Amino acid sequence: MKLKKQVTVCGAAIFCVAVFSLYLMLDRVQHDPTRHQNGGNFPRSQISVLQNRIEQLEQLLEENHEIISHIKDSVLELTANAEGPPALLPYYMANGSWVVPPEPRPSFFSISPQDCQFALGGRGQKPELQMLIISEELPFDNVDGGVWKQGFDISYSPHDWDAEDLQVFVVPHSHNDPGWIKTFDKYYTEQTQHILNSMVSKLQEDPRRRFLWAEVSFFAKWWENINAQKKAAVRRLVGNGQLEIVTGGWVMPDEANSHYFALIDQLIEGHQWLEKNLGATPRSGWAVDPFGYSPTIPYLLRRANLTSMLIQRVHYAIKKHFASTHSLEFMWRQTWDSDSSTDIFCHMMPFYSYDVPHTCGPDPKICCQFDFKRLPGGRINCPWKVPPRAITEANVAERAALLLDQYRKKSRLFRSNVLLVPLGDDFRYDKPQEWDAQFFNYQRLFDFLNSKPDLHVQAQFGTLSDYFDALYKKTGVEPGARPPGFPVLSGDFFSYADREDHYWTGYYTSRPFYKSLDRVLEAHLRLLRSLVNLKQVIINAAHYLVLGDKETYHFDPEAPFLQMDETRLNHDTLPERTVIQLDSSPRYVVLFNPLEQERLSVVSLLVSSPRVRVLSEEGQPLAVQISAHWSSATDMVSDVCQVSMPIRLPALGLSVLQLQLGLDGHRTLPSSVRVYLHGRQLAVSRQDAFPLRIIDSGTSDFALSNRYMQVWFSGLTGLLKSIRRVDEEQERRVDMEFLIYGTRASKDKSGAYLFLPDGEAQPYIPKDPPVLRVTEGPFFSEVVAYYEHIRQVVRLYNLPGVEGLSLDMSSLVDIRDYINKELALRIHTDIDSQGAFFTDLNGFQVQPRRYLKKLPLQANFYPMPVMAYIQDAQNRLTLHTAQALGVSSLHDGQLEVILDRRLMQDDNRGLGQGLKDNKRTCNHFRLLLERRTLGSEPGFFSKLAAMFRDLIFHSSRTNNLEVQDGHTSSYPSLLSHLTSMYLNIPVFALPVAKRQLPGPGLRSFHPLASSLPCDFHLLNLRTLQAEDDALPSAETALILHRKGFDCGLEAKNLGFNCSTSQGKAALGSLFHGLDVGFLQPTSLTLLYPLAAPSNSTDVYLEPMEIATFRLRLG
């Protein structure tokens, strides 16, 4: 032991000397006067010297990173006995604050300098089309374009195709929503099954016919109900190219609010089903109905080995701009991509909708005449009052000429002479008569056009991939490659407007209860791949893993071994917490940490008595905080209280707590409570166990504090006012207010999709002043403000690490008595954000935004699935969220989030109803204030970053700084990533149902032998299905994501372990007691092997990359 300590001290000394030497070298390099001669233009000899210096620096940095790792390992070994729950007792200061002593074990924040280079950017060529810049430059005017109202007149010469024929692919399709106005089952019963049944028979009637299908969920349900003969026919249709399954996801997902875990999971579900049942591998993406588009989807499709994709619902002004510049087809590239490895070819449909009137060409009045479902006598007609006519020998020449004119005009918007013409709409082709009408009439038109060589057109039915293959062939490139002259685009297509100022930004928040429930289900589903009786799956698995003697395991569905800490009476109610009844027998609770990182968290349980002792698995008494449980602002629940304790939980592991009836005066620490009534005549119930002070009319501001910060609140509103870091004198303004948006008095009003406010938001004015309740204790303190429609809770954890570095906030919202109002939370700060703010896309990447004054207020709202932030040179404030909501920054230093919407009318987008089914909804957030370091006094890493920017990227320094300063890319810090995961993947508490435990006791379960680097996220460990439906496969899909992060935010005294490894991870030694016997990298959805199976279990990921591995554990 003594020798180990000497080695540790010696290693630390070497490290300090090396770092000091590096610091001096950097200082010399930065202050070398020869660098500034000739305006920074270096002679070649000096560039060579600097390059050598950089290489030496890289080598030294690597050596020092290895030294850090060795020191870390040695010290962790020395302090191994300090493992387990923190047991040190908090103590009370004379100033009234609690202090939790530091843990005996050390913490490390060891980041490889090379890992910091990624966020600096500056690699690769700049795309020709950057959506942030395009949005800033476009006028977004709405000039009447004639027959193409949102576009312009299109002209052409009949001789434009003399050298090369126009090649037209008409693509029949039917978009089937898995639940919209009707339920999934009702749609299937009434429409979808008939579409698919007719598809089999009608495609077989003529081999020239084609059909497109996207939603595998419907297809799988239909497949279960058809006979073997029909299944064989379907496989033949897929095999000969008449039927194409596009995208291949379980659904066509929303791209604004969905989390990337769910996007990937539904894509794997669909692809695995297709491979097993049809032998099909999707090649092209088809997304006609999402309301705006995220670059996350093209990334995922490309990693699933798709080469091309199509989108439709893009802002009409952007469509017009892209059409006028022949940019409707482009390579969509991720912002971080330096080598075009994420490129996917994308086709943007140019007109208003994907229905037939808006797909053949620019004039819907003419195109509608070629939707033969609308023939006279049918149930639908053309709004332009000119009906279709059946094609006969007598009229085919005239009708074909009219249609060809539209085809030619549409083709002038694209760079090639290959034209795509979708032919379908929602739930189309549900009757055999429609199949006959469309296919017979179009075939007559095609036959006529193709028989006239002087027309220079070849028209046919096709699939989406038929179109893309013809385009690639015509442009002379391999499928998926960039055709010559086609532009590259980066960015996203939010927010979407389909006409006028009708922005689809309301649905970012609509029905927030279900958005929150969705995230809860994702947390449960992340490692447990079953939607049937999901809680029982967790309970039974945990039961088995924590048993000391596995032989005693017995599953009894009538008497489950474990309970859930939270239960819901039904799907549309908030969860109710389980109360653990204490008596003479000890009670046990199993805690499950679904994260791949060890975590220190405060776990709170409801118990039947304040006289409670909590012991660790080893029987060690733990310090606990006892708090009152409240049923309202002023009513304590007499026979229930809350016990809270900090617990260190193993990565992906289970820990066991024991609860006993009894009192440990040193370790059972009661919270104190103050209630501010603000002059309201209310009775406040009391319990002797909890000190309570009632303040009738006080309005003075007050503060809560922990080891990192002091947080001030308004004594009048109970809402946040400011935050002061403990190492700073200055307070940072961070104050909150609630606001109300109304809707317009005109005909067009806000609804489920559209946000059409009647002007600026107005302050929320409650009928009565709020009742405030302030709870202070050793492990957390909180302020609860009770308003008429909101219960706002801000909690400060007194712990080292992730929990203590941010504020936990929740807003329980109930606006069921509102009429056409929307409730918003606005945060004001003194951050000089200069009109810029940042929102995440699908929890996967961050997209910079800019407030555009030229656009209406509602156009400046964006989706926020997991976070949004504002920043200046000194600070960054991030609002993390546990549910998708709409967010904006309408003024400098502000963040604003819409909490709920209650709207009494439909917004004329097909839903046919308002938003009147509001629930009591709890929105959960974390607020993280970080200090930026690159703009402050240069330290070691900021000098390093500056040198890399100045030297390596000197030739394009101006452009790169413009990119950085113009906010075209941005990344959260590692702390911010971990904060988001703590919020969205909480600890599960599973009380043991039985009083007496048979046989050996329970013990913890530590599945991981070593931690993953903290920029790695184990996204999913997904059991695969075997050939036998009843059995799982012996192989598992492991999906890893290496997060991109910004090192330019302060990382001192964070209080948790974190190290990075330049993208390397050793999977062979990851699992306790399990060898990785088989490891094969595959495409994202496991359809394509990327390399042969290998005995090597070391993997490497670039930043931001998601990688899938097929593995077998033994």
PDB file of C-alpha atoms in Angstrom, residues 20 60 62 141-142 156 179 210 289 414 542 565 627 673 684 693 750 753 799 814 819 854 860 864 958 961 963 1001 1085:
ATOM      1  CA  PHE A  20       4.023  23.017 -16.960  1.00  0.00           C
ATOM      2  CA  LEU A  60       3.352  14.891 -25.339  1.00  0.00           C
ATOM      3  CA  GLU A  62      -0.963  11.677 -25.468  1.00  0.00           C
ATOM      4  CA  ASP A 141     -42.447  37.159 -49.341  1.00  0.00           C
ATOM      5  CA  ASN A 142     -45.659  35.589 -50.558  1.00  0.00           C
ATOM      6  CA  TYR A 156     -40.025  25.898 -71.879  1.00  0.00           C
ATOM      7  CA  GLY A 179     -53.656   6.219 -36.025  1.00  0.00           C
ATOM      8  CA  ARG A 210     -46.046  -0.469 -59.675  1.00  0.00           C
ATOM      9  CA  ASP A 289     -46.158  13.712 -44.284  1.00  0.00           C
ATOM     10  CA  PHE A 414     -34.859  19.947 -61.885  1.00  0.00           C
ATOM     11  CA  ALA A 542     -34.826  -7.487 -11.508  1.00  0.00           C
ATOM     12  CA  ASP A 565     -42.543   2.845  -7.146  1.00  0.00           C
ATOM     13  CA  SER A 627     -39.700  15.317   4.539  1.00  0.00           C
ATOM     14  CA  VAL A 673     -40.500  23.930   6.172  1.00  0.00           C
ATOM     15  CA  VAL A 684     -51.855  24.796   7.493  1.00  0.00           C
ATOM     16  CA  ARG A 693     -42.916  28.048  10.235  1.00  0.00           C
ATOM     17  CA  SER A 750     -54.567  28.284 -33.577  1.00  0.00           C
ATOM     18  CA  TYR A 753     -50.990  21.986 -35.590  1.00  0.00           C
ATOM     19  CA  LEU A 799     -24.652  16.602  -3.827  1.00  0.00           C
ATOM     20  CA  ASP A 814     -53.796  22.253 -15.423  1.00  0.00           C
ATOM     21  CA  ILE A 819     -60.571  28.868 -23.704  1.00  0.00           C
ATOM     22  CA  LYS A 854     -38.882  39.647 -40.678  1.00  0.00           C
ATOM     23  CA  ASN A 860     -39.489  31.682 -34.546  1.00  0.00           C
ATOM     24  CA  MET A 864     -37.115  21.073 -28.317  1.00  0.00           C
ATOM     25  CA  THR A 958     -11.611  33.860 -41.566  1.00  0.00           C
ATOM     26  CA  LEU A 961     -14.237  31.998 -37.409  1.00  0.00           C
ATOM     27  CA  VAL A 963     -18.749  29.737 -39.011  1.00  0.00           C
ATOM     28  CA  GLY A1001     -30.855 -12.320   1.009  1.00  0.00           C
ATOM     29  CA  THR A1085     -30.504  -1.796 -38.675  1.00  0.00           C
TER      30      THR A1085
END
